[in-house]
Coordinates of C-alpha atoms and ligand atoms in Angstrom, one line a residue:
X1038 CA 84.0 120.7 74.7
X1039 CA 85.9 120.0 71.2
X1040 CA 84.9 116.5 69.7
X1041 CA 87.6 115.0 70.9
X1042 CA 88.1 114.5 74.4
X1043 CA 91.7 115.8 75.4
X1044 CA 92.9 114.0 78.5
X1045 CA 96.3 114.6 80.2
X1046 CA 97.8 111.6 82.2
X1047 CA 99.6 111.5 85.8
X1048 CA 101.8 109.1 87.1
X1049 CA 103.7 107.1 83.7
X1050 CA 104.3 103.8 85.3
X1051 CA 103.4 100.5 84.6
X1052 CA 99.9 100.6 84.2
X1053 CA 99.8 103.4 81.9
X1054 CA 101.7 101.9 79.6
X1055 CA 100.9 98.9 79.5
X1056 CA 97.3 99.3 79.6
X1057 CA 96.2 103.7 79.5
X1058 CA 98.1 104.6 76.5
X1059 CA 96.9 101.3 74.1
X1060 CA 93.4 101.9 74.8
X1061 CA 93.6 105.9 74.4
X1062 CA 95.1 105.8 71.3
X1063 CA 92.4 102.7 70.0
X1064 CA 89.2 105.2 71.2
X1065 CA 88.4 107.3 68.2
X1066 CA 87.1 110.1 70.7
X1067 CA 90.0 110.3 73.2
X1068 CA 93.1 111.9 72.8
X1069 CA 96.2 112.4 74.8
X1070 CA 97.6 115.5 74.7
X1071 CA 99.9 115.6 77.5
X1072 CA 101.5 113.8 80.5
X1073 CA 102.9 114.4 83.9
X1074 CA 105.1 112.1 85.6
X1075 CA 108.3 112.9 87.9
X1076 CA 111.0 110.8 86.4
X1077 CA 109.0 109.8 82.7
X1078 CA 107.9 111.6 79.8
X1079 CA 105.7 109.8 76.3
X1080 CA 107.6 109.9 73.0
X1081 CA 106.2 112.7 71.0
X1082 CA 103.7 114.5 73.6
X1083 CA 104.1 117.6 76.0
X1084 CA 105.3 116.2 79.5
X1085 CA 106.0 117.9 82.6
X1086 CA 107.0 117.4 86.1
X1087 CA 103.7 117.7 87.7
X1088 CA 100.0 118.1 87.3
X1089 CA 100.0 121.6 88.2
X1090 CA 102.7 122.2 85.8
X1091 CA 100.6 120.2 83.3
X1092 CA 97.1 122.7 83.8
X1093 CA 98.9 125.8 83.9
X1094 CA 101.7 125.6 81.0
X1095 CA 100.3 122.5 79.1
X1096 CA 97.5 122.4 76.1
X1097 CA 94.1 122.9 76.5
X1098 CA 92.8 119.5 78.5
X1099 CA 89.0 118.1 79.1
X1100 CA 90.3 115.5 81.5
X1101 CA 92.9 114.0 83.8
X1102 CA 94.0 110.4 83.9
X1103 CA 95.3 109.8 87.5
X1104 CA 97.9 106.6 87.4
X1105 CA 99.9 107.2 90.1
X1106 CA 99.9 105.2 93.8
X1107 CA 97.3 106.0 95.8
X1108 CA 98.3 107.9 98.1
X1109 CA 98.6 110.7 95.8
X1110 CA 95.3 109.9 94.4
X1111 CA 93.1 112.3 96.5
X1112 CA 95.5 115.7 96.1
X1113 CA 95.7 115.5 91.9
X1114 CA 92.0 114.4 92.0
X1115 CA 91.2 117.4 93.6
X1116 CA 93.4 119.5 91.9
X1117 CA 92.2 118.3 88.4
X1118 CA 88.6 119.1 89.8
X1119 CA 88.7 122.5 91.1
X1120 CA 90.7 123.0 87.6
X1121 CA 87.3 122.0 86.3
X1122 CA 88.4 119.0 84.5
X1123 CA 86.5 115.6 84.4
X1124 CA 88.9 112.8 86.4
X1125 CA 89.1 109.4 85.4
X1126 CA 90.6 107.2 89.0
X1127 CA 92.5 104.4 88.9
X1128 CA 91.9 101.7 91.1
X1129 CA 91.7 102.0 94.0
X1130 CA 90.2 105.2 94.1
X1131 CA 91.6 106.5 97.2
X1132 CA 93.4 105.4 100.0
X1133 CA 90.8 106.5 102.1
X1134 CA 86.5 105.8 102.1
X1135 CA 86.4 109.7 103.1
X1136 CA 88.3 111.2 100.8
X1137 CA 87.0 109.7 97.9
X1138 CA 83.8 111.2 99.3
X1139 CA 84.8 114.3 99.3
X1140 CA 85.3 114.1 95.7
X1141 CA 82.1 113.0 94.8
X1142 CA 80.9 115.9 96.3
X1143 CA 83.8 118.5 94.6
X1144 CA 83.0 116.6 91.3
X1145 CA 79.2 117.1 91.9
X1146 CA 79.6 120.9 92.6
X1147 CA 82.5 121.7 89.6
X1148 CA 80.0 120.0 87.5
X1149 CA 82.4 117.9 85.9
X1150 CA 82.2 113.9 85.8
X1151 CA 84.1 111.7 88.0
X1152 CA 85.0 107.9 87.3
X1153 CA 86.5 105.6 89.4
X1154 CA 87.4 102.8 87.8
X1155 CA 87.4 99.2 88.9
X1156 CA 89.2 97.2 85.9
X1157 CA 88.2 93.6 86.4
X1158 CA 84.9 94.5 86.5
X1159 CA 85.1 94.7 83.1
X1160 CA 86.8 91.3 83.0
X1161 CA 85.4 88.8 80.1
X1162 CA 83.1 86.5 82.4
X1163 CA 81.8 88.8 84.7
X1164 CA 78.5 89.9 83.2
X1165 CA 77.9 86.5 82.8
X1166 CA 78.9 85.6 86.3
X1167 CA 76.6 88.2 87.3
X1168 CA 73.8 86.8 85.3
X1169 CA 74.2 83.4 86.4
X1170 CA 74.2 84.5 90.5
X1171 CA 70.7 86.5 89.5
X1172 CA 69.2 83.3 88.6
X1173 CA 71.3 80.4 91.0
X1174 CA 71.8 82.4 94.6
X1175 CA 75.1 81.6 96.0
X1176 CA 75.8 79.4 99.1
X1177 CA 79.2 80.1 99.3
X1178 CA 81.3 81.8 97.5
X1179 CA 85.6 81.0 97.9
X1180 CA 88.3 84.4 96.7
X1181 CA 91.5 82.7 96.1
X1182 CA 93.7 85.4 94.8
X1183 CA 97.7 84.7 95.6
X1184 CA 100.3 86.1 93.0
X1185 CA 104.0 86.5 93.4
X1186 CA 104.7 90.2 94.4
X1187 CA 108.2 90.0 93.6
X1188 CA 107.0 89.0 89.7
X1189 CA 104.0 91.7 89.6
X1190 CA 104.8 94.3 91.9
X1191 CA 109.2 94.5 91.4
X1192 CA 110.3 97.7 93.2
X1193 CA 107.2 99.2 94.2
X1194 CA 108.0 100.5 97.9
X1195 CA 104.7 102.3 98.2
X1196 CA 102.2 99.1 98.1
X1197 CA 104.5 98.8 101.3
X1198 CA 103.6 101.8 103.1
X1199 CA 100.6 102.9 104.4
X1200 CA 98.1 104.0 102.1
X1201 CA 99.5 101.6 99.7
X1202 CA 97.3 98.8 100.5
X1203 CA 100.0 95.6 100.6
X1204 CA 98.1 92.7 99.4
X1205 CA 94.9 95.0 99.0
X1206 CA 96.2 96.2 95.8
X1207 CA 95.3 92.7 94.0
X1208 CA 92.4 92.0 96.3
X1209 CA 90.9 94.9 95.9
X1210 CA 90.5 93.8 92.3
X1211 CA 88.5 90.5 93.3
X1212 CA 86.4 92.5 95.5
X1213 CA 85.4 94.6 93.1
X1214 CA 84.2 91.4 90.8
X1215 CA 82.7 90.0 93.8
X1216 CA 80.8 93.0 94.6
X1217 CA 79.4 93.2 91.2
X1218 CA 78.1 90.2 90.9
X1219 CA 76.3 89.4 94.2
X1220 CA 73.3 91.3 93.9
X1221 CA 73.3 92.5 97.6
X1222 CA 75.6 94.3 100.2
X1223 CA 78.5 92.5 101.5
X1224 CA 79.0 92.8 104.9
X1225 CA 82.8 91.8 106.2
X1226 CA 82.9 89.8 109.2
X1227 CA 86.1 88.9 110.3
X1228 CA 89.9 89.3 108.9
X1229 CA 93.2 88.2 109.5
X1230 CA 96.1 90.5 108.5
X1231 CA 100.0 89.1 107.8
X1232 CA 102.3 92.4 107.3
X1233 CA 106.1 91.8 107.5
X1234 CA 108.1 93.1 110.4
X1235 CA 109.6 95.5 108.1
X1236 CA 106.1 96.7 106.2
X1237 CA 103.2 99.1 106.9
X1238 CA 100.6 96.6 104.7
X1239 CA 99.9 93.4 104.8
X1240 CA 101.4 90.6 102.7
X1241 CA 98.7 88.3 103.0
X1242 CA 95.0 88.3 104.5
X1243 CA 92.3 86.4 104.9
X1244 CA 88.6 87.5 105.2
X1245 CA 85.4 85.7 106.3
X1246 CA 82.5 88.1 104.9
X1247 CA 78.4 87.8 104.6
X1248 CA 75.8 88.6 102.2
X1249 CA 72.9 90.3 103.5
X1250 CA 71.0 87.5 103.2
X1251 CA 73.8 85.9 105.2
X1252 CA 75.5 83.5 103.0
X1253 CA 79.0 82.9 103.8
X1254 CA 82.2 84.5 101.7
X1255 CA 85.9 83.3 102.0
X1256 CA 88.7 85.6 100.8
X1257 CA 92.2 84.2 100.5
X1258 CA 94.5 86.7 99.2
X1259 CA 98.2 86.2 99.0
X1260 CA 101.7 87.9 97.7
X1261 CA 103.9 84.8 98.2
X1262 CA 102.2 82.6 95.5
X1263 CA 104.9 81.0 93.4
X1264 CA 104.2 78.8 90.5
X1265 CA 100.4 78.9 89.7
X1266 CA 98.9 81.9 90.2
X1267 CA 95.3 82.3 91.8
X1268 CA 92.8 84.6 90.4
X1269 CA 89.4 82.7 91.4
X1270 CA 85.9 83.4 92.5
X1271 CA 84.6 79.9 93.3
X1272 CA 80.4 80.4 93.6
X1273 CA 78.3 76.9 95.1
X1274 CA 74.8 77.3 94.4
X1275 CA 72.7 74.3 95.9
X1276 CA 74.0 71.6 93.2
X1277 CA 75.6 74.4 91.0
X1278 CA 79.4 75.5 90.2
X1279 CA 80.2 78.8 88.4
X1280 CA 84.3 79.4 88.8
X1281 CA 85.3 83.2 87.4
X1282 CA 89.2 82.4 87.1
X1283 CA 92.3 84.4 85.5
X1284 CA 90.8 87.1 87.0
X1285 CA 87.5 87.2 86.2
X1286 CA 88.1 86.3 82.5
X1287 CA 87.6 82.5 82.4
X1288 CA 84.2 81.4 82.9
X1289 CA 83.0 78.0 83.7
X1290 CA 79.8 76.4 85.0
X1291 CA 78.8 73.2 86.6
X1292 CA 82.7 71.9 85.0
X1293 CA 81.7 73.5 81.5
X1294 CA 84.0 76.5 80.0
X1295 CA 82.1 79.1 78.6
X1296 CA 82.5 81.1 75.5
X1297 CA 83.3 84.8 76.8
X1298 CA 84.3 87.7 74.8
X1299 CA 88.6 88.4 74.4
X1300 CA 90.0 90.9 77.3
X1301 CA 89.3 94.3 76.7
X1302 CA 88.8 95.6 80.1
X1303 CA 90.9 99.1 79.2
X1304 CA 89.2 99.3 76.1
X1305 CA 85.9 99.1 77.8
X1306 CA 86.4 101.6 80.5
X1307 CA 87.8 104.3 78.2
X1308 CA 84.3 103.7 76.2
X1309 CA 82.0 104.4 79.9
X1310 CA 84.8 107.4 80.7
X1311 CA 83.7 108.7 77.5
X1312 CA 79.6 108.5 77.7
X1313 CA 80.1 109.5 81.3
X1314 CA 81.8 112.7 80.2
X1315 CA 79.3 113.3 77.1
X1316 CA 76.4 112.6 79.4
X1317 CA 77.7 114.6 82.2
X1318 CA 77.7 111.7 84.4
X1319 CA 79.5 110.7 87.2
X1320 CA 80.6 106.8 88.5
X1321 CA 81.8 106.0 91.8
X1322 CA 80.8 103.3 93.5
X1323 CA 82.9 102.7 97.1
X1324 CA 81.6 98.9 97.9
X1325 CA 85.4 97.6 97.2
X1326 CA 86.8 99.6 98.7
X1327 CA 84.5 99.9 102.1
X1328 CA 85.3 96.6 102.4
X1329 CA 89.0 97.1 102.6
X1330 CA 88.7 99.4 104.7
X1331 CA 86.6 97.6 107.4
X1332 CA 89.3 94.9 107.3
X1333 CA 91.8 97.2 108.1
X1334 CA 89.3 98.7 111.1
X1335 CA 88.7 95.4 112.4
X1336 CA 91.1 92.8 111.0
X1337 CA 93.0 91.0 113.3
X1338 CA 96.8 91.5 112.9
X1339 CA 99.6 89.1 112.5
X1340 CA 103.4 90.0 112.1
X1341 CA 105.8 87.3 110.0
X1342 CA 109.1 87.8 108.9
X1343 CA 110.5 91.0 106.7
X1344 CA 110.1 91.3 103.3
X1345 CA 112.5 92.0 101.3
X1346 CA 112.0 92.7 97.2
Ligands
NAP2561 P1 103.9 102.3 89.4 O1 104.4 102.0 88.0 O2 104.8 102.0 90.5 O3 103.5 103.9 89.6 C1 103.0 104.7 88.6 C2 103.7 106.0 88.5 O4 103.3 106.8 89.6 C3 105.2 105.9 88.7 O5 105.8 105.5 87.5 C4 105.6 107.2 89.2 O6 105.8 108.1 88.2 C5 104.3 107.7 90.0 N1 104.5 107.5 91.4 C6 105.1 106.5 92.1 N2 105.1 106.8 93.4 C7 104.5 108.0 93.5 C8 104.2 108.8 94.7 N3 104.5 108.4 95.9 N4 103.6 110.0 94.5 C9 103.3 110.4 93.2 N5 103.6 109.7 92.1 C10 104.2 108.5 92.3 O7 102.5 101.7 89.7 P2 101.5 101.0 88.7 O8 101.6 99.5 88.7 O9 101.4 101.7 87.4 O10 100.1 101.3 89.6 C11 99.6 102.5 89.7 C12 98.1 102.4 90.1 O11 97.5 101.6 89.1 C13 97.9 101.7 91.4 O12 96.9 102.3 92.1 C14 97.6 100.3 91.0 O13 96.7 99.6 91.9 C15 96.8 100.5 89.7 N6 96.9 99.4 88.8 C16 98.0 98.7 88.5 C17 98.0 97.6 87.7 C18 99.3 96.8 87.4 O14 99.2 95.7 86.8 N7 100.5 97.3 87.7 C19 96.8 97.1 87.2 C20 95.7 97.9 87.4 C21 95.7 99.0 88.2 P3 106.9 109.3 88.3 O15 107.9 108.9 89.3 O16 107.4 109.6 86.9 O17 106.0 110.5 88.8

């Protein structure tokens, strides 16, 4: 491999370019070199319609950045693998438990490094959070995380379909905090499910989960939120408080703010992508998303009225 890693991206939406590009072009060992996307194309770079496109006519690439929905996730992953490039996953990995699987295994026998990525892990409070839960052991822990689809998620009919997890798509982020930071498996317990009449996912939910230890956790996560927004992991231990808020990047304990580093969750995963690919390393850890998926095997389900964007 050249010293620089070349990566091409898929799928030039929102989250590429707000957050992908930024923190590729900040990593001194990263380098985009090309870009396939349907309908958009970067200023200045080689772009094509699809990833194929991209491997077979495109410049010489190391990895592949997969941004897109995802329920395109597992065909370009695999793709990008048997092409023998390392893949870097956005969240969430897969919109199934088993197909992400399978790419663990591809990635194992191409012999090329496989991340999926889980951004608010890398959220300013949550080592600390993590800290703090190794030495205070939670009693209860509260998920409230409600934002305003129409502000967030404008025109994105396929967190509406299936595969597209609805409400799941935020959620999925707190879970991911919350199954960082509690030193033990998470078990879900119960769920309720609220998808409109006119929706495959669900525009609300609630979940009732367990350590296994079997201390209680609530999960309220909702799409209708106006006003505030909620990103908060509320932790009681005994006569302790640690709140995680703004997703994961506010810290305070027992009513006292704490001094975390500035956000630089992007920044931060392109620095692991980048070990993980010199080390020949691989990082996938499927706890989050487990979890979604046993709510959707087991959760209860409620219909309300359509949703319209
Ligand atoms: P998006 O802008 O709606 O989609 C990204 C791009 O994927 C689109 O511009 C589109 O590009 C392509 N695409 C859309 N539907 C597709 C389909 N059915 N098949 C193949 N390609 C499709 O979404 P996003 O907000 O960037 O989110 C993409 C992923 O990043 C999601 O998994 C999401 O959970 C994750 N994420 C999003 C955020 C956020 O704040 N938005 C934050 C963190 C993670 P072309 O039409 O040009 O191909």
């Amino acid at each position: 491999m050249s010293q620089v890693i070349r990566l091409g991206l898929v799928g030039l939406g929102k989250i590429a370019r707000d957050q992908h590009l930024p923190a590729i072009a900040a990593h001194p060992d990263l380098e985009l070199v090309a870009v396939a996307s349907r309908n958009a194309c970067a200023e200045g770079l080689p772009y094509f319609a699809d990833l194929e496109a991209m491997l077979r006519e495109g410049p010489a690439i190391d990895a592949v950045i997969l941004c897109q929905p995802p329920q395109a996730r597992y065909a370009a992953a695999r793709t990008a693998l048997l092409a023998g490039k390392h893949v870097f996953l956005e969240k969430p990995p897969g919109a199934t438990v088993t197909e992400v699987e399978a790419l663990i295994a591809l990635a194992k026998a191409q012999g090329v490094s496989l991340f999926a990525s889980w951004h608010s892990r890398y959220a300013a409070g949550v080592a600390a959070a993590k800290a703090w839960l190794a030495a205070n052991p939670p009693r209860h822990i509260q998920i409230n995380w409600k934002e305003d689809v129409r502000h967030w998620h404008p025109g994105q009919t396929w967190i509406w379909q299936a595969g597209g997890f609805g409400v799941f798509d935020p959620g999925i982020n707190a879970l991911s905090i919350l199954t960082e930071i509690v030193d033990e498996p998470v078990r879900l317990v119960r769920a309720h499910l609220t998808t409109p009449s006119n929706c495959q996912a669900p525009i609300a939910a609630t979940l009732a989960m367990q350590t296994a230890s079997d201390q209680p956790i609530d999960a309220e996560f909702d799409f209708r939120q106006t006003g505030p927004q909620s990103w908060d992991i509320i932790v009681q231990s005994d006569a302790r408080r640690l709140v995680l808020g703004h997703g994961g990047n506010v810290l305070t304990i027992d009513g006292v703010a704490q001094t975390c580093d500035s956000e630089a969750e992007y920044p931060l995963m392109y620095a692991h992508f980048a070990q993980l690919v010199r080390a020949g390393q691989s990082d996938v850890d499927l706890a989050p998303l487990r979890l979604v998926a046993d709510a959707f095997l087991c959760g209860e389900p409620y219909s309300t009225e359509a949703f319209h964007d």
